Each structure stands twice: as structure tokens, then as C-alpha cells.
């Protein structure tokens, strides 16, 4: 009978024993993961080289106008209509920023966007506080499209109707006030 009893005991499934080492390893992994999450999500304190805490950098809300050139609007006979001071957007970064976050611009100020070649262009007013007139200009400096009184913060597309190599942004109403229209020209120079 002793022999049979042993066989019965051996044939019955034995409960699985979890070693304490395995449980300890799982607990340690959970602690490490939790600590990592806390460290990664905690804001870090930035310090100056002298060891003082740095103040947080504010989100840009306005930029000051920087005169980088002159632009003249000319009628179809190339007679002066009006001249303005311009800021230049010559590279991808400055073209993308454009006049975003500006809360004011002088009456005779604007921005000239310069592209390498003439192509269909489209602008929007995302993050643009001011209402603007947007003028698209071809490679011969002829105004081909004017969008007047654009809507601030709008993601609506304002496209050129013909290939444009330049765009000019001025305060809304500027083109009406000075009688600037499609077919007029621009002439500009930058201070490089």
C-alpha cells in the first residue's frame, strides 16, 4: 500500500511554487518604472551659470518691427503710389513665422516674403492677430492677386491666382486707402 500511495501522490498535480526571487524582481521593476515616470514628468528646474533659478521663457506674444528695407508701390505706368518700410522674410523659418503674434504694425510698414522662384502660393492667418491685406507678386514685380481685410486667426487659405515669387503683407485697408490694385507693381531694396 505504501507503494501505491506514493504513485498517487506523484501523479497528482503539485501546486506551483513561486520563488520569492521572482516576486522581488517584479516589484523592483515596478519601482524603477514608477520612479522613471515621476522623474520624466516632473518639471526640471533650470539654473543660470551662477546657480540661480531661471525664469520661464514667455511664449512670444508680440514682435517689434525691424526695418530691413524699403518697398514702393507703383502704378501700371510705374509712377509712385506710396512707399513703405519693410521687414524681410527670406528663408523658410521667417516665411513661416511671417507677421504671426504681432499686435501692431505702423501704417506704412509691411513684410515682404521673397521666394527663389515663382510658383502658386497660399497663405493663412493662423496666430495672426492683425487683419491684413495680402498681395501676391510675380517674377516681373507685377501684383497678380490681392486679398483684402483677411480674418485674424483664420486657417482659411488665401491663394495666389497666378505664380508668385513675392508676397507683401500690409495692414488691412492699406490697398483701398492708396488705390493699389492688380496690375500695379512693386520695387524694393533690402538692407543686407
Coordinates of N, CA and C in Angstrom, one line a residue:
X1 N 0.8 -1.2 0.0 CA 0.0 0.0 0.0 C 0.9 1.3 0.0
X2 N 1.9 1.2 0.7 CA 2.8 2.3 0.7 C 3.3 2.7 -0.7
X3 N 3.5 1.7 -1.5 CA 4.0 1.9 -2.8 C 2.9 2.6 -3.7
X4 N 1.7 2.2 -3.6 CA 0.6 2.8 -4.3 C 0.3 4.2 -3.9
X5 N 0.5 4.4 -2.6 CA 0.2 5.8 -2.1 C 1.2 6.8 -2.8
X6 N 2.4 6.3 -2.9 CA 3.5 7.1 -3.5 C 3.2 7.5 -4.9
X7 N 2.7 6.5 -5.7 CA 2.3 6.7 -7.1 C 1.2 7.7 -7.2
X8 N 0.2 7.6 -6.3 CA -0.9 8.5 -6.4 C -0.4 9.9 -6.1
X9 N 0.4 10.1 -5.1 CA 1.0 11.4 -4.8 C 1.8 12.0 -5.9
X10 N 2.5 11.2 -6.6 CA 3.3 11.6 -7.7 C 2.5 12.0 -8.9
X11 N 1.3 11.3 -9.1 CA 0.5 11.6 -10.3 C -0.4 12.8 -10.1
X12 N -0.6 13.2 -8.9 CA -1.5 14.4 -8.7 C -0.6 15.7 -9.0
X13 N -1.3 16.7 -9.7 CA -0.5 17.9 -10.0 C -0.2 18.6 -8.7
X14 N 1.0 19.0 -8.6 CA 1.5 19.7 -7.4 C 1.3 21.2 -7.6
X15 N 0.9 22.0 -6.6 CA 0.8 23.4 -6.7 C 2.1 24.0 -7.1
X16 N 2.0 25.1 -8.0 CA 3.3 25.7 -8.4 C 3.8 26.6 -7.3
X17 N 5.0 26.5 -7.1 CA 5.7 27.3 -6.1 C 6.3 28.5 -6.8
X18 N 6.0 29.7 -6.3 CA 6.6 30.9 -6.9 C 7.8 31.3 -6.0
X19 N 8.9 31.3 -6.6 CA 10.1 31.7 -5.7 C 10.0 33.2 -5.4
X20 N 10.5 33.4 -4.2 CA 10.5 34.8 -3.7 C 11.3 35.7 -4.6
X21 N 12.3 35.2 -5.2 CA 13.2 36.0 -6.1 C 12.4 36.6 -7.3
X22 N 11.5 35.8 -7.8 CA 10.7 36.3 -9.0 C 9.8 37.4 -8.5
X23 N 9.1 37.3 -7.4 CA 8.2 38.3 -6.9 C 9.1 39.6 -6.6
X24 N 10.2 39.4 -6.0 CA 11.0 40.6 -5.7 C 11.5 41.3 -7.0
X25 N 11.8 40.5 -8.0 CA 12.2 41.1 -9.3 C 11.1 41.9 -9.9
X26 N 9.9 41.4 -9.9 CA 8.7 42.2 -10.4 C 8.5 43.4 -9.7
X27 N 8.6 43.4 -8.4 CA 8.4 44.6 -7.5 C 9.5 45.6 -7.8
X28 N 10.7 45.2 -8.0 CA 11.8 46.1 -8.3 C 11.6 46.8 -9.6
X29 N 11.2 46.0 -10.6 CA 10.9 46.6 -12.0 C 9.8 47.6 -11.9
X30 N 8.7 47.3 -11.1 CA 7.6 48.3 -11.0 C 8.1 49.6 -10.3
X31 N 9.0 49.4 -9.3 CA 9.5 50.6 -8.6 C 10.4 51.4 -9.6
X32 N 11.2 50.8 -10.3 CA 12.1 51.5 -11.2 C 11.3 52.2 -12.3
X33 N 10.3 51.5 -12.9 CA 9.4 52.2 -13.9 C 8.7 53.4 -13.3
X34 N 8.1 53.2 -12.1 CA 7.4 54.3 -11.5 C 8.3 55.5 -11.2
X35 N 9.5 55.2 -10.7 CA 10.4 56.3 -10.4 C 10.8 57.0 -11.7
X36 N 11.0 56.3 -12.8 CA 11.4 56.9 -14.1 C 10.3 57.8 -14.6
X37 N 9.0 57.3 -14.5 CA 7.9 58.1 -14.9 C 7.8 59.4 -14.1
X38 N 8.0 59.3 -12.8 CA 7.9 60.5 -11.9 C 9.1 61.5 -12.3
X39 N 10.2 61.0 -12.5 CA 11.4 61.9 -12.9 C 11.1 62.5 -14.2
X40 N 10.7 61.8 -15.2 CA 10.5 62.3 -16.6 C 9.4 63.3 -16.6
X41 N 8.3 63.2 -15.8 CA 7.2 64.1 -15.9 C 7.3 65.3 -15.0
X42 N 8.3 65.3 -14.1 CA 8.5 66.4 -13.2 C 9.2 67.5 -13.9
X43 N 8.7 68.7 -13.8 CA 9.4 69.8 -14.4 C 10.8 70.0 -13.8
X44 N 11.8 70.2 -14.7 CA 13.1 70.4 -14.2 C 13.3 71.9 -13.9
X45 N 14.1 72.1 -12.9 CA 14.5 73.5 -12.5 C 15.7 73.9 -13.3
X46 N 15.6 74.9 -14.1 CA 16.7 75.4 -14.9 C 17.5 76.5 -14.1
X47 N 18.8 76.4 -14.1 CA 19.6 77.4 -13.4 C 20.5 78.1 -14.3
X48 N 20.8 79.3 -13.9 CA 21.8 80.1 -14.6 C 23.2 79.6 -14.3
X49 N 24.2 80.0 -15.1 CA 25.5 79.5 -14.8 C 26.0 79.9 -13.3
X50 N 25.4 80.9 -12.8 CA 25.7 81.3 -11.4 C 24.9 80.5 -10.4
X51 N 24.1 79.6 -10.8 CA 23.3 78.7 -9.9 C 22.0 79.2 -9.5
X52 N 21.6 80.4 -10.0 CA 20.2 80.9 -9.6 C 19.2 80.3 -10.5
X53 N 18.0 80.1 -10.0 CA 16.9 79.6 -10.9 C 16.6 80.5 -12.0
X54 N 16.4 79.9 -13.2 CA 16.0 80.7 -14.4 C 14.5 80.9 -14.4
X55 N 14.1 82.1 -14.9 CA 12.6 82.3 -15.0 C 12.2 81.6 -16.3
X56 N 11.0 81.2 -16.4 CA 10.5 80.5 -17.6 C 10.4 81.5 -18.7
X57 N 10.8 81.1 -19.9 CA 10.7 81.9 -21.1 C 9.2 82.1 -21.5
X58 N 8.8 83.3 -21.6 CA 7.4 83.5 -22.0 C 7.2 83.1 -23.5
X59 N 5.9 82.7 -23.8 CA 5.6 82.4 -25.2 C 5.5 83.8 -25.9
X60 N 6.1 83.9 -27.1 CA 6.1 85.2 -27.8 C 4.6 85.6 -28.0
X61 N 4.4 86.9 -27.7 CA 3.1 87.4 -27.9 C 3.1 88.6 -28.9
X62 N 4.3 89.2 -29.0 CA 4.4 90.3 -30.0 C 5.9 90.5 -30.3
X63 N 6.1 90.9 -31.5 CA 7.4 91.2 -32.0 C 7.5 92.7 -32.4
X64 N 8.6 93.3 -32.3 CA 8.8 94.6 -32.7 C 9.2 94.6 -34.2
X65 N 8.7 95.6 -34.9 CA 9.1 95.8 -36.3 C 10.6 96.1 -36.4
X66 N 11.3 95.5 -37.4 CA 12.7 95.8 -37.7 C 12.8 96.1 -39.1
X67 N 13.1 97.4 -39.4 CA 13.2 97.9 -40.8 C 14.4 97.2 -41.4
X68 N 14.1 96.5 -42.5 CA 15.2 95.8 -43.2 C 15.2 96.2 -44.7
X69 N 14.4 97.1 -45.1 CA 14.3 97.6 -46.5 C 13.2 98.6 -46.7
X70 N 13.1 99.0 -48.0 CA 12.1 99.9 -48.5 C 11.3 99.2 -49.6
X71 N 10.1 99.5 -49.7 CA 9.3 98.9 -50.8 C 8.4 100.1 -51.4
X72 N 8.3 100.2 -52.7 CA 7.5 101.2 -53.3 C 6.4 100.5 -54.1
X73 N 5.2 101.0 -54.0 CA 4.1 100.5 -54.9 C 4.0 101.5 -56.0
X74 N 4.0 100.9 -57.2 CA 4.0 101.8 -58.5 C 2.8 101.4 -59.3
X75 N 2.2 102.4 -60.0 CA 1.0 102.1 -60.8 C 1.5 101.4 -62.1
X76 N 0.5 101.1 -63.0 CA 0.9 100.4 -64.2 C 1.9 101.2 -65.1
X77 N 1.9 102.5 -65.0 CA 2.9 103.4 -65.7 C 4.2 103.5 -64.9
X78 N 4.3 102.8 -63.8 CA 5.5 102.8 -63.0 C 5.7 104.2 -62.2
X79 N 4.6 104.8 -61.9 CA 4.6 106.1 -61.1 C 4.4 105.7 -59.7
X80 N 5.1 106.4 -58.8 CA 5.0 106.1 -57.4 C 3.5 106.3 -56.8
X81 N 3.0 105.3 -56.1 CA 1.8 105.4 -55.4 C 2.0 105.7 -54.0
X82 N 2.8 104.8 -53.3 CA 3.2 105.0 -51.9 C 4.4 104.1 -51.6
X83 N 5.2 104.5 -50.6 CA 6.4 103.8 -50.2 C 6.2 103.3 -48.7
X84 N 6.7 102.2 -48.4 CA 6.6 101.7 -47.0 C 8.0 101.1 -46.6
X85 N 8.2 101.0 -45.3 CA 9.3 100.3 -44.7 C 8.9 98.8 -44.6
X86 N 9.9 97.9 -44.9 CA 9.6 96.5 -44.9 C 10.5 95.7 -44.0
X87 N 10.0 94.7 -43.5 CA 10.7 93.6 -42.9 C 10.8 92.5 -43.9
X88 N 11.9 91.8 -44.0 CA 12.1 90.7 -45.0 C 11.9 89.3 -44.4
X89 N 11.2 88.5 -45.2 CA 11.1 87.1 -44.9 C 11.8 86.3 -46.0
X90 N 13.1 86.0 -45.8 CA 13.9 85.5 -46.9 C 14.1 84.0 -46.8
X91 N 13.9 83.4 -45.6 CA 14.1 81.9 -45.5 C 12.9 81.2 -45.0
X92 N 12.9 79.9 -45.0 CA 11.7 79.1 -44.6 C 11.2 79.5 -43.2
X93 N 12.1 79.7 -42.3 CA 11.7 80.0 -40.9 C 11.0 81.3 -40.8
X94 N 11.6 82.4 -41.4 CA 10.9 83.7 -41.3 C 9.7 83.8 -42.1
X95 N 9.6 83.0 -43.2 CA 8.4 83.0 -44.0 C 7.3 82.3 -43.3
X96 N 7.6 81.2 -42.5 CA 6.6 80.5 -41.8 C 6.0 81.4 -40.6
X97 N 6.9 82.1 -40.0 CA 6.5 83.0 -38.9 C 5.7 84.2 -39.4
X98 N 6.2 84.8 -40.4 CA 5.5 86.0 -41.0 C 5.2 87.0 -40.0
X99 N 4.0 87.5 -40.0 CA 3.5 88.5 -39.0 C 2.7 87.9 -37.9
X100 N 2.9 86.6 -37.6 CA 2.2 86.0 -36.5 C 2.6 86.7 -35.2
X101 N 1.7 86.7 -34.3 CA 1.9 87.2 -32.9 C 2.1 88.8 -32.9
X102 N 2.0 89.5 -34.0 CA 2.2 90.9 -33.9 C 0.9 91.5 -33.5
X103 N 1.0 92.4 -32.5 CA -0.3 93.1 -32.1 C -0.4 94.5 -32.6
X104 N 0.6 94.9 -33.4 CA 0.5 96.3 -34.0 C 1.6 96.3 -35.1
X105 N 1.3 97.2 -36.1 CA 2.2 97.5 -37.1 C 1.9 98.9 -37.6
X106 N 2.9 99.7 -37.9 CA 2.7 101.0 -38.4 C 2.0 101.1 -39.7
X107 N 1.4 102.2 -40.0 CA 0.6 102.4 -41.2 C 1.4 102.2 -42.4
X108 N 2.6 102.6 -42.4 CA 3.5 102.5 -43.6 C 4.6 101.4 -43.4
X109 N 4.2 100.3 -42.8 CA 5.1 99.2 -42.6 C 4.4 98.0 -43.2
X110 N 5.3 97.0 -43.5 CA 4.8 95.7 -44.0 C 5.9 94.7 -44.0
X111 N 5.6 93.5 -44.5 CA 6.5 92.4 -44.7 C 6.6 92.0 -46.1
X112 N 7.8 91.8 -46.6 CA 7.9 91.2 -48.0 C 8.5 89.8 -47.8
X113 N 7.8 88.9 -48.4 CA 8.2 87.5 -48.5 C 8.8 87.2 -49.8
X114 N 10.1 86.7 -49.8 CA 10.8 86.5 -51.0 C 11.1 85.0 -51.2
X115 N 10.7 84.5 -52.4 CA 10.9 83.1 -52.7 C 11.9 83.0 -53.8
X116 N 12.5 81.8 -54.0 CA 13.5 81.6 -55.0 C 12.9 81.6 -56.4
X117 N 11.7 81.1 -56.6 CA 11.1 81.1 -57.9 C 9.6 81.4 -57.8
X118 N 9.0 81.7 -58.9 CA 7.6 82.0 -59.0 C 6.9 80.6 -59.0
X119 N 5.8 80.5 -58.2 CA 5.0 79.3 -58.1 C 3.7 79.7 -57.5
X120 N 2.7 78.8 -57.6 CA 1.4 79.0 -56.8 C 1.7 79.1 -55.3
X121 N 1.2 80.1 -54.7 CA 1.4 80.4 -53.3 C 0.1 80.4 -52.5
X122 N 0.1 80.2 -51.3 CA -1.1 80.3 -50.4 C -0.6 80.6 -49.0
X123 N -1.3 81.6 -48.4 CA -1.0 82.0 -47.0 C -2.3 81.8 -46.2
X124 N -2.1 81.7 -44.9 CA -3.2 81.7 -43.9 C -2.9 82.7 -42.8
X125 N -3.9 82.8 -41.9 CA -3.8 83.8 -40.9 C -3.7 83.2 -39.5
X126 N -3.3 81.9 -39.4 CA -3.1 81.2 -38.1 C -2.2 82.0 -37.2
X127 N -2.6 82.3 -36.0 CA -1.8 83.0 -35.0 C -1.5 84.4 -35.4
X128 N -2.2 85.0 -36.4 CA -2.0 86.4 -36.8 C -3.1 87.2 -36.2
X129 N -2.7 88.1 -35.3 CA -3.6 89.0 -34.6 C -4.2 90.0 -35.4
X130 N -3.4 90.6 -36.3 CA -3.9 91.7 -37.2 C -4.6 91.3 -38.4
X131 N -5.6 92.0 -38.8 CA -6.2 91.8 -40.2 C -5.2 92.4 -41.2
X132 N -5.0 91.8 -42.3 CA -4.0 92.2 -43.3 C -4.6 92.3 -44.7
X133 N -3.9 93.0 -45.5 CA -4.1 92.9 -47.0 C -2.9 92.1 -47.4
X134 N -3.1 91.0 -48.2 CA -2.0 90.1 -48.7 C -2.0 90.3 -50.2
X135 N -0.8 90.7 -50.7 CA -0.6 90.9 -52.2 C 0.4 89.9 -52.7
X136 N 0.0 89.2 -53.7 CA 1.0 88.2 -54.4 C 1.5 88.9 -55.6
X137 N 2.8 88.7 -55.8 CA 3.5 89.5 -56.9 C 4.4 88.5 -57.7
X138 N 4.3 88.6 -59.0 CA 5.0 87.7 -59.9 C 6.5 88.0 -60.0
X139 N 7.2 87.3 -60.9 CA 8.7 87.5 -61.0 C 9.0 88.8 -61.7
X140 N 8.0 89.4 -62.4 CA 8.3 90.7 -63.0 C 7.9 91.9 -62.1
X141 N 7.6 91.6 -60.8 CA 7.2 92.5 -59.8 C 5.8 93.1 -60.0
X142 N 5.0 92.4 -60.8 CA 3.6 92.8 -61.0 C 2.7 92.2 -60.0
X143 N 1.8 92.9 -59.4 CA 0.8 92.4 -58.4 C -0.2 91.6 -59.2
X144 N -0.3 90.3 -58.8 CA -1.3 89.4 -59.5 C -2.5 89.0 -58.7
X145 N -2.4 89.2 -57.4 CA -3.6 88.9 -56.5 C -3.5 89.8 -55.3
X146 N -4.7 90.2 -54.9 CA -4.8 91.0 -53.6 C -6.0 90.3 -52.8
X147 N -5.7 90.0 -51.6 CA -6.7 89.5 -50.6 C -6.8 90.6 -49.6
X148 N -8.0 91.3 -49.5 CA -8.2 92.4 -48.6 C -8.9 92.0 -47.3
X149 N -8.6 92.7 -46.2 CA -9.2 92.5 -45.0 C -9.3 91.0 -44.5
X150 N -8.2 90.4 -44.5 CA -8.1 89.0 -44.1 C -8.6 88.8 -42.6
X151 N -9.1 87.7 -42.3 CA -9.7 87.4 -41.0 C -8.6 86.9 -40.0
X152 N -8.3 87.6 -38.9 CA -7.3 87.2 -38.0 C -7.6 85.8 -37.5
X153 N -6.5 85.1 -37.2 CA -6.5 83.7 -36.6 C -7.1 82.6 -37.6
X154 N -7.6 83.0 -38.7 CA -8.2 82.1 -39.7 C -7.3 81.1 -40.3
X155 N -7.7 79.9 -40.4 CA -6.9 78.9 -41.1 C -7.4 78.7 -42.6
X156 N -8.2 79.7 -43.0 CA -8.7 79.7 -44.4 C -7.5 80.0 -45.3
X157 N -7.5 79.4 -46.5 CA -6.4 79.6 -47.4 C -6.6 80.8 -48.3
X158 N -5.5 81.7 -48.4 CA -5.6 82.8 -49.3 C -4.5 82.6 -50.4
X159 N -5.0 82.0 -51.6 CA -4.0 81.6 -52.6 C -3.8 82.7 -53.6
X160 N -2.6 82.6 -54.3 CA -2.3 83.4 -55.5 C -3.1 82.9 -56.7
X161 N -3.6 83.8 -57.5 CA -4.3 83.3 -58.7 C -3.3 83.0 -59.9
X162 N -2.1 83.4 -59.8 CA -1.0 83.2 -60.7 C 0.2 82.9 -60.0
X163 N 1.2 82.3 -60.6 CA 2.5 82.0 -59.9 C 3.1 83.3 -59.3
X164 N 3.5 83.2 -58.1 CA 4.1 84.4 -57.4 C 5.5 84.1 -56.9
X165 N 6.3 85.1 -57.0 CA 7.7 85.0 -56.4 C 7.8 85.8 -55.1
X166 N 6.9 86.7 -54.9 CA 6.9 87.6 -53.7 C 5.5 87.6 -53.2
X167 N 5.4 88.0 -51.9 CA 4.1 88.3 -51.3 C 4.4 89.5 -50.4
X168 N 3.4 90.4 -50.3 CA 3.6 91.6 -49.4 C 2.4 91.6 -48.5
X169 N 2.6 91.7 -47.2 CA 1.6 91.9 -46.2 C 1.6 93.3 -45.6
X170 N 0.5 93.9 -45.6 CA 0.3 95.3 -45.0 C -1.0 95.3 -44.2
X171 N -1.2 96.3 -43.4 CA -2.4 96.4 -42.6 C -3.6 96.4 -43.5
X172 N -4.7 95.8 -43.0 CA -5.9 95.8 -43.8 C -6.4 97.2 -44.1
X173 N -6.9 97.3 -45.3 CA -7.4 98.6 -45.8 C -6.3 99.4 -46.5
X174 N -5.1 99.0 -46.4 CA -4.0 99.8 -47.0 C -4.2 99.9 -48.5
X175 N -4.5 98.8 -49.2 CA -4.6 98.8 -50.6 C -5.8 99.7 -51.1
X176 N -6.9 99.6 -50.3 CA -8.1 100.5 -50.6 C -7.7 102.0 -50.4
X177 N -7.0 102.3 -49.3 CA -6.7 103.7 -49.0 C -5.8 104.3 -50.1
X178 N -4.9 103.5 -50.6 CA -3.9 104.0 -51.6 C -4.2 103.7 -53.0
X179 N -5.4 103.0 -53.3 CA -5.8 102.7 -54.6 C -4.9 101.7 -55.3
X180 N -4.3 100.8 -54.5 CA -3.4 99.8 -55.1 C -4.3 98.6 -55.7
X181 N -3.9 98.2 -56.9 CA -4.8 97.1 -57.5 C -3.9 96.1 -58.3
X182 N -4.6 95.0 -58.7 CA -3.9 94.0 -59.5 C -3.4 94.7 -60.8
X183 N -2.2 94.4 -61.2 CA -1.6 95.1 -62.4 C -0.6 96.1 -62.0
X184 N -0.7 96.7 -60.8 CA 0.3 97.6 -60.3 C 1.6 96.8 -60.0
X185 N 2.7 97.5 -59.7 CA 4.0 96.9 -59.5 C 4.5 97.3 -58.1
X186 N 5.6 96.5 -57.7 CA 6.4 96.9 -56.6 C 7.8 97.0 -57.0
X187 N 8.6 97.8 -56.2 CA 10.0 97.9 -56.4 C 10.6 97.9 -55.0
X188 N 11.6 97.1 -54.7 CA 12.1 97.1 -53.3 C 13.6 96.9 -53.3
X189 N 14.1 97.3 -52.1 CA 15.5 97.1 -51.8 C 15.7 96.7 -50.4
X190 N 16.5 95.7 -50.1 CA 16.8 95.3 -48.8 C 18.1 95.9 -48.3
X191 N 18.2 96.0 -47.0 CA 19.5 96.5 -46.3 C 20.2 95.2 -45.9
X192 N 21.1 94.7 -46.7 CA 21.8 93.5 -46.3 C 23.1 93.8 -45.7

